Short mmCIF file of C-alpha atoms and ligand atoms in Angstrom, two decimals:
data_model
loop_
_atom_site.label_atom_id
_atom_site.label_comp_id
_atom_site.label_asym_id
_atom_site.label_seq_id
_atom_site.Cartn_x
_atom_site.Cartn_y
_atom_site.Cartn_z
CA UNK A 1 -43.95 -20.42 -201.14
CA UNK A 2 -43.21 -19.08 -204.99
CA UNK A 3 -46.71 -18.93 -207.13
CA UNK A 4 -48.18 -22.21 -208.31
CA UNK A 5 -47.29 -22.77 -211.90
CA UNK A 6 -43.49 -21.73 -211.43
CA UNK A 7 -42.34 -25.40 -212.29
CA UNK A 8 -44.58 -25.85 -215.12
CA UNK A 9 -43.47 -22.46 -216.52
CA UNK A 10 -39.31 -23.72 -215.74
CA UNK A 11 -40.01 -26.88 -217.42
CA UNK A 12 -41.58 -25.75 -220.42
CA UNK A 13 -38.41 -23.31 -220.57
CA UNK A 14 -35.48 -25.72 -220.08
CA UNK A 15 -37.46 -27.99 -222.98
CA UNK A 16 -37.63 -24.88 -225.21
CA UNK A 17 -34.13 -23.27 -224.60
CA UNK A 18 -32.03 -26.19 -224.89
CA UNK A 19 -31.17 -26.85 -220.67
CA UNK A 20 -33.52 -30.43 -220.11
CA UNK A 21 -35.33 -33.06 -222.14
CA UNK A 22 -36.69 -35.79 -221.29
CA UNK A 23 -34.77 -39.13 -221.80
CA UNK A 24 -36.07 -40.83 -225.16
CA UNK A 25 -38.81 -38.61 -225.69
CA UNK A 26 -39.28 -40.02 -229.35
CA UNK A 27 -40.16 -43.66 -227.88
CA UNK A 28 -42.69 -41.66 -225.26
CA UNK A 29 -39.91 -41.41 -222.57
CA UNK A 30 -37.90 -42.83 -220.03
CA UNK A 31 -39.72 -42.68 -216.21
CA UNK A 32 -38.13 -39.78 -214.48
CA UNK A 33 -34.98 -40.03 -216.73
CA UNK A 34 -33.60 -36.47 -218.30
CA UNK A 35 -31.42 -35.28 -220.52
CA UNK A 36 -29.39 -32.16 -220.40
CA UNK A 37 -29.08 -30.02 -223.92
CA UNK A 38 -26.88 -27.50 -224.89
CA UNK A 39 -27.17 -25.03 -222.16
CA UNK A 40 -28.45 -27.59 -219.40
CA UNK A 41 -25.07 -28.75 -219.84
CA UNK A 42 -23.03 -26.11 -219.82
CA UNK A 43 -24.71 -25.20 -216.18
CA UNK A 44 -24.22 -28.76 -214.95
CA UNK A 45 -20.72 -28.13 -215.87
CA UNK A 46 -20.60 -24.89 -213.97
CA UNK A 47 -22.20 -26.42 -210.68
CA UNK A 48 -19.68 -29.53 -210.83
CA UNK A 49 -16.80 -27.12 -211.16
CA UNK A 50 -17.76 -24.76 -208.74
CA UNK A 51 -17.70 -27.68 -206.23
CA UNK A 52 -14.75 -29.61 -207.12
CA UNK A 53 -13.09 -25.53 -207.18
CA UNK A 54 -14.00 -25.16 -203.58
CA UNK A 55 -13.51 -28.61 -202.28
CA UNK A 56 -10.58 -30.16 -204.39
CA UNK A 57 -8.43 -27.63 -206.55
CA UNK A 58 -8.74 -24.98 -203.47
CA UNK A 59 -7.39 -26.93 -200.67
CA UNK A 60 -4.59 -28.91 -199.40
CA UNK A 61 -6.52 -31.27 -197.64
CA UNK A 62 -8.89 -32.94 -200.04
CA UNK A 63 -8.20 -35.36 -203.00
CA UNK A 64 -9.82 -36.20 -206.20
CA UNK A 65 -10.70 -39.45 -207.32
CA UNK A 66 -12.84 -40.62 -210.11
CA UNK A 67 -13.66 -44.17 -209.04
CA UNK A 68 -15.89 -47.11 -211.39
CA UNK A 69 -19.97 -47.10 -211.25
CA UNK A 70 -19.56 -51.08 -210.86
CA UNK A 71 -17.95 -52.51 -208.35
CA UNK A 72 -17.65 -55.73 -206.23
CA UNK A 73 -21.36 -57.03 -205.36
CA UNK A 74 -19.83 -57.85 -201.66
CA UNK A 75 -19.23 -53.92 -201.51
CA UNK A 76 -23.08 -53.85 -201.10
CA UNK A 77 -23.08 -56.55 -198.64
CA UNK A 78 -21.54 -55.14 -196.50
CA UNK A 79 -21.66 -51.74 -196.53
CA UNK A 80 -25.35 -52.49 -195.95
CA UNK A 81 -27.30 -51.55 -198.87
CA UNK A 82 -28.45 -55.15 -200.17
CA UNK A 83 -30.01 -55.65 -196.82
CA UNK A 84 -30.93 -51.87 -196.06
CA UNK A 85 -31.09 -49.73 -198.71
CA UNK A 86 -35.05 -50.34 -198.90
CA UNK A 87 -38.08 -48.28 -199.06
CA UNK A 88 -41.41 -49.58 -197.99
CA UNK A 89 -43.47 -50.09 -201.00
CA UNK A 90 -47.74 -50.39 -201.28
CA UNK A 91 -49.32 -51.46 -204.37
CA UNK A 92 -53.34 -50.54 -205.35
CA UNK A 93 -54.72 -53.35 -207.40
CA UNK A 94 -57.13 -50.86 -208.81
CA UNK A 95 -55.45 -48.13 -210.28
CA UNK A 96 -52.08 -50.03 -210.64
CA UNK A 97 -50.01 -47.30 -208.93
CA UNK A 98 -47.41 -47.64 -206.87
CA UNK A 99 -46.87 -45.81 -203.21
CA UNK A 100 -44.53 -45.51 -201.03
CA UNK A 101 -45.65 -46.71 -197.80
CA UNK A 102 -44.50 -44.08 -195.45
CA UNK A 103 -45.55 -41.44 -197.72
CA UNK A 104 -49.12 -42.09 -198.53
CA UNK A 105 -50.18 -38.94 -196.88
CA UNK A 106 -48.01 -36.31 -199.11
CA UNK A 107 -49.39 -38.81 -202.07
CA UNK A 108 -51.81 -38.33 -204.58
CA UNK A 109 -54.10 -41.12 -206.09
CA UNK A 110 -54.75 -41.14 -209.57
CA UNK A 111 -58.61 -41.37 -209.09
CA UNK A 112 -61.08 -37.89 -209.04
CA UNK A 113 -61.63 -36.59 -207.23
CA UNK A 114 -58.28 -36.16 -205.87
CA UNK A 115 -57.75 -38.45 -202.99
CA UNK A 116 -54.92 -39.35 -200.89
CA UNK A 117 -53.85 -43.55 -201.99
CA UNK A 118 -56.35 -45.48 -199.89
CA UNK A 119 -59.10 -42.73 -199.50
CA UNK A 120 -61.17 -44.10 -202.18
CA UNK A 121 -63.54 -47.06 -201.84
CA UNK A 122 -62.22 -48.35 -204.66
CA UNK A 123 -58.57 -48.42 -203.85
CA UNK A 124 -56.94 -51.65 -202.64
CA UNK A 125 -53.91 -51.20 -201.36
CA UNK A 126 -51.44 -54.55 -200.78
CA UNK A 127 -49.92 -54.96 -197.63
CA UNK A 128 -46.26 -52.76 -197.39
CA UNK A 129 -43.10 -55.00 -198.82
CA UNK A 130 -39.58 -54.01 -198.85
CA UNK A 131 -38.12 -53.14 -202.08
CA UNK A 132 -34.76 -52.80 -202.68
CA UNK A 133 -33.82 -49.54 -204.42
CA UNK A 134 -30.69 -50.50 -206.14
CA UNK A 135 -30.57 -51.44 -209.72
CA UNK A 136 -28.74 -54.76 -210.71
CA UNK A 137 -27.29 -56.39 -213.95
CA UNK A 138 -24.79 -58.81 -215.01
CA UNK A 139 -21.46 -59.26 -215.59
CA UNK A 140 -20.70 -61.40 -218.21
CA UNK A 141 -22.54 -63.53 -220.45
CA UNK A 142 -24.27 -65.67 -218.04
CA UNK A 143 -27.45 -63.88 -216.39
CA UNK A 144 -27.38 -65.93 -213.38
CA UNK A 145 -26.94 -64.90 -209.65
CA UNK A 146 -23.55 -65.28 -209.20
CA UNK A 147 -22.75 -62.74 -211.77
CA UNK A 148 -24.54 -60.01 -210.36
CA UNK A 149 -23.52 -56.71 -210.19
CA UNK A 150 -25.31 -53.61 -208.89
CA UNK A 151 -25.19 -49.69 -210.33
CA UNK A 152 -24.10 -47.68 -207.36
CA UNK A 153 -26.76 -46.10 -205.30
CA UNK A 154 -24.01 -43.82 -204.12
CA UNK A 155 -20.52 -43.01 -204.74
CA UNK A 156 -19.60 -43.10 -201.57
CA UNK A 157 -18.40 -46.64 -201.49
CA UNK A 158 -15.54 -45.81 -204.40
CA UNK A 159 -14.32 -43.88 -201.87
CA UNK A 160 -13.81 -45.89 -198.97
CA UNK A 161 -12.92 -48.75 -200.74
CA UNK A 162 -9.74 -46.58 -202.14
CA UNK A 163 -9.29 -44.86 -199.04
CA UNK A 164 -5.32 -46.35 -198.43
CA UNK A 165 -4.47 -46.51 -201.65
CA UNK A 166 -5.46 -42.48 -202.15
CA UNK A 167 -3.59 -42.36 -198.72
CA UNK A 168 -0.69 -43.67 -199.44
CA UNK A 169 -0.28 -42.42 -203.18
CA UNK A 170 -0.99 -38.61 -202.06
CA UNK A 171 0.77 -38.86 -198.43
CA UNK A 172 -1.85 -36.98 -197.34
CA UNK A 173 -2.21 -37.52 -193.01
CA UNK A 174 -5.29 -37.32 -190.87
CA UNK A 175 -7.44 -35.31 -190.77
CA UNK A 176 -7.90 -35.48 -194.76
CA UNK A 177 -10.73 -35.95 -197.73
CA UNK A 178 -11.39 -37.51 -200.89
CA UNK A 179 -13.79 -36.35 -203.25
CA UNK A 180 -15.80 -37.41 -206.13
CA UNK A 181 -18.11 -36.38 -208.24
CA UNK A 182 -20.18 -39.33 -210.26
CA UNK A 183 -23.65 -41.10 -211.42
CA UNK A 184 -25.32 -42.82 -209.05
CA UNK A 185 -28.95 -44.52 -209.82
CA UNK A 186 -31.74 -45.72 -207.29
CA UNK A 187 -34.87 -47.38 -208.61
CA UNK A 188 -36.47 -44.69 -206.49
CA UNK A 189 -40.92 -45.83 -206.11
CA UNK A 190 -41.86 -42.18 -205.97
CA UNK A 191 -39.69 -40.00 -208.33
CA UNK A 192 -40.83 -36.82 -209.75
CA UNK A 193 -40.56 -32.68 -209.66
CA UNK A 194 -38.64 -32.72 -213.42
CA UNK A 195 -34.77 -33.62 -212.11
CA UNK A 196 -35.38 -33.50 -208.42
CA UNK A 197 -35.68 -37.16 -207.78
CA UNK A 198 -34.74 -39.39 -210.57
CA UNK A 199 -33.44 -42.68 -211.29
CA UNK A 200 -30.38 -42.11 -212.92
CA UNK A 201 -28.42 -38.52 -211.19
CA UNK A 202 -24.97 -37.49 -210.24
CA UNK A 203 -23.51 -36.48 -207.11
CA UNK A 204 -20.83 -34.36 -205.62
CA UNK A 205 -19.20 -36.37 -202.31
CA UNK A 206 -16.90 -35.71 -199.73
CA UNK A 207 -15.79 -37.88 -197.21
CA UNK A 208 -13.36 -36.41 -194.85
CA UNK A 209 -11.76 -39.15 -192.42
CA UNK A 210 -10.71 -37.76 -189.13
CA UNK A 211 -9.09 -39.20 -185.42
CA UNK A 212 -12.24 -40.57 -183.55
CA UNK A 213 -13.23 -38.08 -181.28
CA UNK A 214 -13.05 -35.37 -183.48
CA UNK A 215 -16.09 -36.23 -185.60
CA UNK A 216 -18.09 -33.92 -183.86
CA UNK A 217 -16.32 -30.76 -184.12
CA UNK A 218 -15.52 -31.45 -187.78
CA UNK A 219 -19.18 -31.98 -188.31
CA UNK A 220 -19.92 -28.34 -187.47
CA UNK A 221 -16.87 -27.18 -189.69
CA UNK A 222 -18.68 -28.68 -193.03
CA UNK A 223 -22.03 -27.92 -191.96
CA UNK A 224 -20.88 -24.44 -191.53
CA UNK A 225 -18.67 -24.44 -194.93
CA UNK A 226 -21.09 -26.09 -197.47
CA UNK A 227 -23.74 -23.67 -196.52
CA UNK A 228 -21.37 -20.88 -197.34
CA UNK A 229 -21.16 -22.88 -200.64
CA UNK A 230 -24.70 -22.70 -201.30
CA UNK A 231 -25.09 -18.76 -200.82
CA UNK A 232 -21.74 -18.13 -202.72
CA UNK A 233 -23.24 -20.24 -206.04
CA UNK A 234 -25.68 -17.38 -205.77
CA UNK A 235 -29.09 -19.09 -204.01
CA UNK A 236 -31.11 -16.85 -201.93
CA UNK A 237 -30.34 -17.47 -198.06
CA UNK A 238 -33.36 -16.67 -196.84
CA UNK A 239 -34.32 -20.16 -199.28
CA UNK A 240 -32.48 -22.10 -197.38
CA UNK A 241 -32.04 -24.07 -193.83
CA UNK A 242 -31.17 -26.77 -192.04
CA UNK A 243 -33.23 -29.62 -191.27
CA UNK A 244 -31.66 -32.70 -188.45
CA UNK A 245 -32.80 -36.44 -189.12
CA UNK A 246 -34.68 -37.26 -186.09
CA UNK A 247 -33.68 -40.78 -184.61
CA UNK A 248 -36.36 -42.88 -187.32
CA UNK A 249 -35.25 -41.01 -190.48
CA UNK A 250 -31.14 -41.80 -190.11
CA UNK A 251 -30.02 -43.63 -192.68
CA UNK A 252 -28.52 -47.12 -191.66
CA UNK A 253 -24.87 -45.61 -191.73
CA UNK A 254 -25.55 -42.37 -190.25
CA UNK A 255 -25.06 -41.52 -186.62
CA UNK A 256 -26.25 -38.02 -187.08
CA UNK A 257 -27.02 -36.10 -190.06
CA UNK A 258 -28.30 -32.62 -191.25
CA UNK A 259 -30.18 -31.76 -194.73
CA UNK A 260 -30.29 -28.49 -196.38
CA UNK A 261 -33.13 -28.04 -197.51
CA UNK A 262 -34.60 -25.23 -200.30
CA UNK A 263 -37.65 -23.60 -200.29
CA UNK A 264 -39.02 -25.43 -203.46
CA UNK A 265 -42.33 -24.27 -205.28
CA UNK A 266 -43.33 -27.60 -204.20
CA UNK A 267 -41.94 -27.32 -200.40
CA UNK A 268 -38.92 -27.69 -198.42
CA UNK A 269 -36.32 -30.05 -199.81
CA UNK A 270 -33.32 -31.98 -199.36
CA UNK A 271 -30.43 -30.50 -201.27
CA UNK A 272 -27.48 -31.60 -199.98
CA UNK A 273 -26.76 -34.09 -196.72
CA UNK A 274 -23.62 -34.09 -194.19
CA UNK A 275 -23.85 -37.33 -192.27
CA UNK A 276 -21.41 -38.42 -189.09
CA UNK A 277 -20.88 -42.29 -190.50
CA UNK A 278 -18.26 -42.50 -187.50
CA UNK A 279 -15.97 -45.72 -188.83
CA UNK A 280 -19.45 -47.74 -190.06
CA UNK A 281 -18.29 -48.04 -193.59
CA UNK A 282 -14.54 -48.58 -193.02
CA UNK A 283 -14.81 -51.49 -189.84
CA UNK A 284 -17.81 -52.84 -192.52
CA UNK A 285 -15.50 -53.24 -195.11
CA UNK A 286 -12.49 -54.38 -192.95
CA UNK A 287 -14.44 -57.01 -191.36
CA UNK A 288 -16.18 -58.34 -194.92
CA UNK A 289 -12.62 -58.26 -197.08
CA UNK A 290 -10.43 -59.31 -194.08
CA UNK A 291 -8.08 -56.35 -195.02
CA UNK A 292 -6.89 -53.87 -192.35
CA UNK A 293 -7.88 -50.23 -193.25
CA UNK A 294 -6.68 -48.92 -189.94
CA UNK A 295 -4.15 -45.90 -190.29
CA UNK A 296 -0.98 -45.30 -188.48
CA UNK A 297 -0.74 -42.42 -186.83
CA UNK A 298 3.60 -42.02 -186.79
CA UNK A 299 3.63 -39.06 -184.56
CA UNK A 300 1.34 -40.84 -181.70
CA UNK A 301 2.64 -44.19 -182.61
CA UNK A 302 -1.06 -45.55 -182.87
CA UNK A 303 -3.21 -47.17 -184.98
CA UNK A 304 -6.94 -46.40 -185.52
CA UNK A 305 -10.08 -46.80 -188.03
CA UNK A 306 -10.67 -42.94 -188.73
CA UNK A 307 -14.45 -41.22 -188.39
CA UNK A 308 -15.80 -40.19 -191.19
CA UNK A 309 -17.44 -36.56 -191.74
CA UNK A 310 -19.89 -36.55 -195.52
CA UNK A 311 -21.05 -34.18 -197.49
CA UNK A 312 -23.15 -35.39 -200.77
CA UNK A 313 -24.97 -33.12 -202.77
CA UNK A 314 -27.04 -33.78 -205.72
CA UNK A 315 -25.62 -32.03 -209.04
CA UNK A 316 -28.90 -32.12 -210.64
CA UNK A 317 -30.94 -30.82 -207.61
CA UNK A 318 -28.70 -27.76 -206.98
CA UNK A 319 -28.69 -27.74 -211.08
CA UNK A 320 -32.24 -27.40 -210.55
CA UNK A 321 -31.92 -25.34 -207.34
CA UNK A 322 -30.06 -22.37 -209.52
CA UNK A 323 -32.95 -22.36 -211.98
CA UNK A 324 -36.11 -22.19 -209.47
CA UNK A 325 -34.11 -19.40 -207.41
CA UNK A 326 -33.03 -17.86 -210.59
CA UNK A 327 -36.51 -18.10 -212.10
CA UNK A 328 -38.43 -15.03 -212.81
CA UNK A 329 -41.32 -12.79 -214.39
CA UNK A 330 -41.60 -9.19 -214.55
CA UNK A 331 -43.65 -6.37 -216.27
CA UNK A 332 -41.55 -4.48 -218.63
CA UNK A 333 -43.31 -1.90 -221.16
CA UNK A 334 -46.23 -3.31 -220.66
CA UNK A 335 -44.41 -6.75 -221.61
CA UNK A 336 -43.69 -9.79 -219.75
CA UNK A 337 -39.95 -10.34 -219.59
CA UNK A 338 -38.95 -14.09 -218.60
CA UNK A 339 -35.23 -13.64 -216.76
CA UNK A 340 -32.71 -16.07 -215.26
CA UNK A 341 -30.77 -14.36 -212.40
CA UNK A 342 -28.29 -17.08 -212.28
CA UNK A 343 -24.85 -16.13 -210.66
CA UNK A 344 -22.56 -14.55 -213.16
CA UNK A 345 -20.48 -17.81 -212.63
CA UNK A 346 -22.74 -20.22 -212.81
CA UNK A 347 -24.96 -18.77 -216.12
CA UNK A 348 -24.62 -21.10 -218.71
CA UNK A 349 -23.43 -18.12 -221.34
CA UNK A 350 -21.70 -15.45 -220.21
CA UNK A 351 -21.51 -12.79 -222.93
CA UNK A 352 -23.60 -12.65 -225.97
CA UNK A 353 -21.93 -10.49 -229.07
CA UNK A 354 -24.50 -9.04 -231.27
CA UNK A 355 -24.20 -6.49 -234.47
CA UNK A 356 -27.22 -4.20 -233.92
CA UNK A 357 -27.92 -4.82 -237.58
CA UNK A 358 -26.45 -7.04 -240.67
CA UNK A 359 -24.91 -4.42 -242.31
CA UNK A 360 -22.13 -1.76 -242.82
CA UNK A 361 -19.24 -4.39 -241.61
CA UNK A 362 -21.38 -4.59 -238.31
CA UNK A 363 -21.70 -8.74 -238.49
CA UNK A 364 -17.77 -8.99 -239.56
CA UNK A 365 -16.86 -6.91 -236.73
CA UNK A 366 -18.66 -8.71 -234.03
CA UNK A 367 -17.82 -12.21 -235.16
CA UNK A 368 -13.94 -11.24 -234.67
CA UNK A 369 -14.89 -9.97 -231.16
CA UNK A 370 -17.12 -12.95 -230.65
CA UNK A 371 -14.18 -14.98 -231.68
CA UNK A 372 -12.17 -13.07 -229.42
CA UNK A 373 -14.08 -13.49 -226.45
CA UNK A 374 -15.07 -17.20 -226.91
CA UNK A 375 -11.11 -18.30 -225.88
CA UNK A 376 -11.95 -16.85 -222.48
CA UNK A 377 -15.68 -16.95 -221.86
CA UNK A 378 -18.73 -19.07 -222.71
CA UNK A 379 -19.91 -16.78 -225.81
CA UNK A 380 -23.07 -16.81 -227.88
CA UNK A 381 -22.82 -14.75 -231.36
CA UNK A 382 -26.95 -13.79 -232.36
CA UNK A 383 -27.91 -11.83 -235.44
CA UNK A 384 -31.38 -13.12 -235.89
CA UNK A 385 -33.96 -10.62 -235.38
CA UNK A 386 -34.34 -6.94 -233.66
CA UNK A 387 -32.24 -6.35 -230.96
CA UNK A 388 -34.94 -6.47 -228.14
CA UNK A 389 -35.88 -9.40 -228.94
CA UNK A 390 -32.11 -10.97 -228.84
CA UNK A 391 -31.71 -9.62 -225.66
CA UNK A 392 -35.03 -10.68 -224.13
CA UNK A 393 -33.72 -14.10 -225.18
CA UNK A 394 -30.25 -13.85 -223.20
CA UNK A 395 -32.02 -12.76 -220.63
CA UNK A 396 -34.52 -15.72 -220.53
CA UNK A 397 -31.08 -18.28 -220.24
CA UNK A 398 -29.75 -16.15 -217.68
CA UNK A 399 -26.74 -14.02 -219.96
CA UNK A 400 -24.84 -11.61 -217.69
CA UNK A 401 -23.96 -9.32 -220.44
CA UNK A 402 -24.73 -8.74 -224.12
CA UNK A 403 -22.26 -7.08 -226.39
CA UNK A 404 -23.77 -4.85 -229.00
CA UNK A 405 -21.65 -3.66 -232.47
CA UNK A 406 -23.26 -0.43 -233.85
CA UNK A 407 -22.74 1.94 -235.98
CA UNK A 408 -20.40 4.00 -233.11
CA UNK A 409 -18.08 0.99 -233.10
CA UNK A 410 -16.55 1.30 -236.57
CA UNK A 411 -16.11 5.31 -235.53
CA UNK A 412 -13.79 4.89 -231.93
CA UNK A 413 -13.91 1.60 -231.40
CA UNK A 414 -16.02 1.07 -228.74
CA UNK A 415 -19.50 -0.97 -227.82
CA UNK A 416 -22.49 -0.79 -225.79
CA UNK A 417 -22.40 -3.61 -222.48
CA UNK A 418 -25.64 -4.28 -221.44
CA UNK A 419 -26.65 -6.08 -218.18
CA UNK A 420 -29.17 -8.49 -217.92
CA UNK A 421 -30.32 -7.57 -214.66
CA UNK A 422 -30.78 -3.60 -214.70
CA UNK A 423 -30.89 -4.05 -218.27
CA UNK A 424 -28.77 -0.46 -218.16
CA UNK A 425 -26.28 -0.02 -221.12
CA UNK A 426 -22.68 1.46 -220.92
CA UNK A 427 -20.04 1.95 -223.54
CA UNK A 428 -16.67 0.33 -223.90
CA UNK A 429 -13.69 0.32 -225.53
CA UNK A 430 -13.32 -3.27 -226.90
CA UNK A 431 -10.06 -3.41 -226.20
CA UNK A 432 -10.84 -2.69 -222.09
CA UNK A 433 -13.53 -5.87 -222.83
CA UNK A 434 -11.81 -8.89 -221.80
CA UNK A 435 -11.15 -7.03 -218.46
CA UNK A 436 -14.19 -5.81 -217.86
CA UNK A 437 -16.13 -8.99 -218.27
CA UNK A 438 -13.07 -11.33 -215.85
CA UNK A 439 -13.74 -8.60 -213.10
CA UNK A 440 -17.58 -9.36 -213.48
CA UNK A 441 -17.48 -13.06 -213.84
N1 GAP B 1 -23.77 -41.00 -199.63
C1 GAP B 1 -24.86 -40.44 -198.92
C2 GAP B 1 -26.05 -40.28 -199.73
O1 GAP B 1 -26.13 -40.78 -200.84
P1 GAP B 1 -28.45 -39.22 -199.74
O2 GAP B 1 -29.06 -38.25 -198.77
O3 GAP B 1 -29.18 -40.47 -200.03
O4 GAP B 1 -27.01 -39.52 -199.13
C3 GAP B 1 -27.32 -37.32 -201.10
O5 GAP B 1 -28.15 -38.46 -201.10
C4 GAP B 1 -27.79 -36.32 -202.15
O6 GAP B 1 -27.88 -36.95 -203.42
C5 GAP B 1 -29.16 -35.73 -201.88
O7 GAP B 1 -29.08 -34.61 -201.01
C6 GAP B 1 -29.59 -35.30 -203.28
O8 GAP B 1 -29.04 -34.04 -203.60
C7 GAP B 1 -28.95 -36.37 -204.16
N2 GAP B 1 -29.94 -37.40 -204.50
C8 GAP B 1 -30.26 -38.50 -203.78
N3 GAP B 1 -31.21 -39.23 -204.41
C9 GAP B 1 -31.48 -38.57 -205.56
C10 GAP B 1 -32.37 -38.81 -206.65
N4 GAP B 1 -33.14 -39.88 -206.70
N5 GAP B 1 -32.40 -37.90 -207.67
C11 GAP B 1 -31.60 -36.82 -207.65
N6 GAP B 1 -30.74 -36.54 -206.66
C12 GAP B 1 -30.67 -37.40 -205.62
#
């Protein structure tokens, strides 16, 4: 496990830096609600397009789609989440907190000394009710029940829902996908570890629908491939693993199903989940809309309800993923030097420009460069304060490279490339830049 203090040390860094803030923060807050600044965004951006790189725009067998957060309330009926989308729930009529019931021994009560909920003699827990996790609202002017609509829990349900009509408008055949990446919101009891569980997150689905019979082996295949995804984003292998639901913790769609998990400073955790829903979701919604969703398969002259493989990943959690694995501290000159080894590709910035000092056409010089650069690459342009300190600061937001203008530059044209990582220096003819940052990046 990384050092205690590692996620109170990220936190404090993402506030200060620009990557996270907490929703509303003026008004005190928003429960377990975030914000993403500047660079936050700008590595959201990078984890969303690394996925929808790898499973949409790279191959011939997956689709896009981009489908509404609201959607028909009998969607929920019946793909089961109105009735089973439900986490049991304990209250203590002393403190006023709020437990979940299966997880009362990971929990901590609010009381000192610290107790788990239940431990004390003064807590007074209620008997466990189901609570439905899904938040609802209305449609319309009239807040009554008929007009209830829910925010997805999951945006998984666009998907099936649309499954013919991306089916017949792509001409895609079996065995194919469709994927989306959205917002989905749970009104989740316990949330908590900064953007790890919140209520309000996106997510990054696949659902690939295949001839029964073949679930299994395709299964394997995207276990197999969205691993590789995780280790080619840049997250240290040895971080990760696999961890298989055991019969009482599949969800009520899944047949079988397989977490990754990261080693977290806080413990092993779900990342990212590929589930075997077999043909739950689409004979659920064929039976409750009355509309056949079975596919014809021309060359065996048959019809079926295709299996469904899923993968759905959390953008936030592998967000925060990249920044706990690309977290760290070390001794420098007798200074401590705060980095961010995040992947080339996924670093937020990728090249700083920065004239070693505001003078002799130094600044003019490395703003046309910067401007140069910034058609191509995510580019930063700093000329506040001495150069150690400017690069101490790339390195804390995880820059690859910072470009420095000197004196030298004005002479032959070239500049100094330093790397965040070795934190060696080389020169370069700025002209031989633009190529020698694509071939890093
Ligand atoms: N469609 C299947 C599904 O939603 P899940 O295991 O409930 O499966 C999939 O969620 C992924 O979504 C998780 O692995 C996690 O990355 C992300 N996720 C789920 N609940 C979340 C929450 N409250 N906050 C942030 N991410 C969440």
């Amino acid at each position: 496990m990384a050092p205690p203090g590692v996620m109170d040390k990220l936190v404090s860094l993402c506030k200060r830096r620009g990557f996270v803030f907490q929703s509303s923060e003026i008004y005190g807050g928003l429960g377990s609600v975030w914000d993403y600044g500047p660079l936050g965004a700008e590595l959201k951006r990078n984890v969303k397009d690394a996925w929808w790189q790898a499973m949409v725009r790279g191959r011939d067998d997956i689709e896009g789609l981009d489908a509404a957060i609201l959607m028909h309330p009998k969607v929920w009926e019946a793909s089961g989440h109105v009735a089973g989308f439900t986490d049991p729930l304990v209250d203590c009529k002393t403190c006023k907190s709020r437990f979940r019931a299966d997880q009362l021994e990971s929990a901590q009560c609010p009381q000192k000394p610290s107790k788990h909920p239940g431990e004390h003699t003064a807590c007074q827990l209620t008997e466990p009710r189901m609570f439905n996790l899904m938040f609802k609202t209305f449609m319309g002017p009239l807040e009554e029940q008929a007009a209830v609509v829910y925010l997805r829990p999951e945006t998984a349900q666009g998907i099936y829902v649309n499954y013919l009509n991306v089916l017949q408008s792509s001409r895609q055949k079996i065995p194919f996908g469709i994927a989306q990446i959205g917002k989905a919101f749970r009104n989740e009891i316990t949330p908590g570890n900064f953007i790890f569980r919140t209520r309000e997150f996106e997510q990054m689905e696949m659902q690939f629908f295949v001839t029964p019979g073949s679930e299994d082996e395709w299964f394997e295949r995207w276990r197999g491939l969205r691993m590789g995804w995780h280790r080619e984003i840049g997250l240290t292998p040895e971080k990760l693993r696999w961890h298989q639901h055991g019969p009482g913790e599949l969800a009520h769609y899944a047949r079988a199903a397989y977490d990754i998990e990261y080693e977290f400073p806080f413990g092993w955790n779900e990342i990212e989940g590929i589930h075997n829903r077999g043909d739950y979701d689409l004979s659920a919604h064929q039976k409750a809309s009355g509309k056949k969703l079975e596919y014809f398969d021309q060359a065996a002259n048959t019809r079926y309800l295709p299996s469904i493989v899923e993968t759905s990943a959390g953008a936030d959690r592998v967000t925060l993923t990249l920044l706990v694995d690309a977290f760290r501290e070390e001794q420098v000159e007798g200074e401590t030097r705060t980095v961010l080894g995040l992947h080339p590709r996924m670093a937020p910035i990728k090249v700083a420009v920065l004239p070693l000092v505001n003078k002799d056409r130094m600044p003019e010089t490395a703003t046309e460069l910067f401007n140069d650069l910034r058609k191509r690459f995510s580019s930063f342009y700093d000329d506040g304060g001495a150069i150690g300190r400017r690069y101490r600061r790339q390195d804390e937001v995880g820059t690859p490279f910072c470009v420095t203008v000197d004196g030298q530059t004005a002479v032959d044209h070239t500049v100094t490339v330093r790397q965040r990582d070795s934190m060696t220096q080389e020169r370069i003819g700025m002209e031989a830049l633009p190529a020698y940052l694509s071939e890093r990046l």
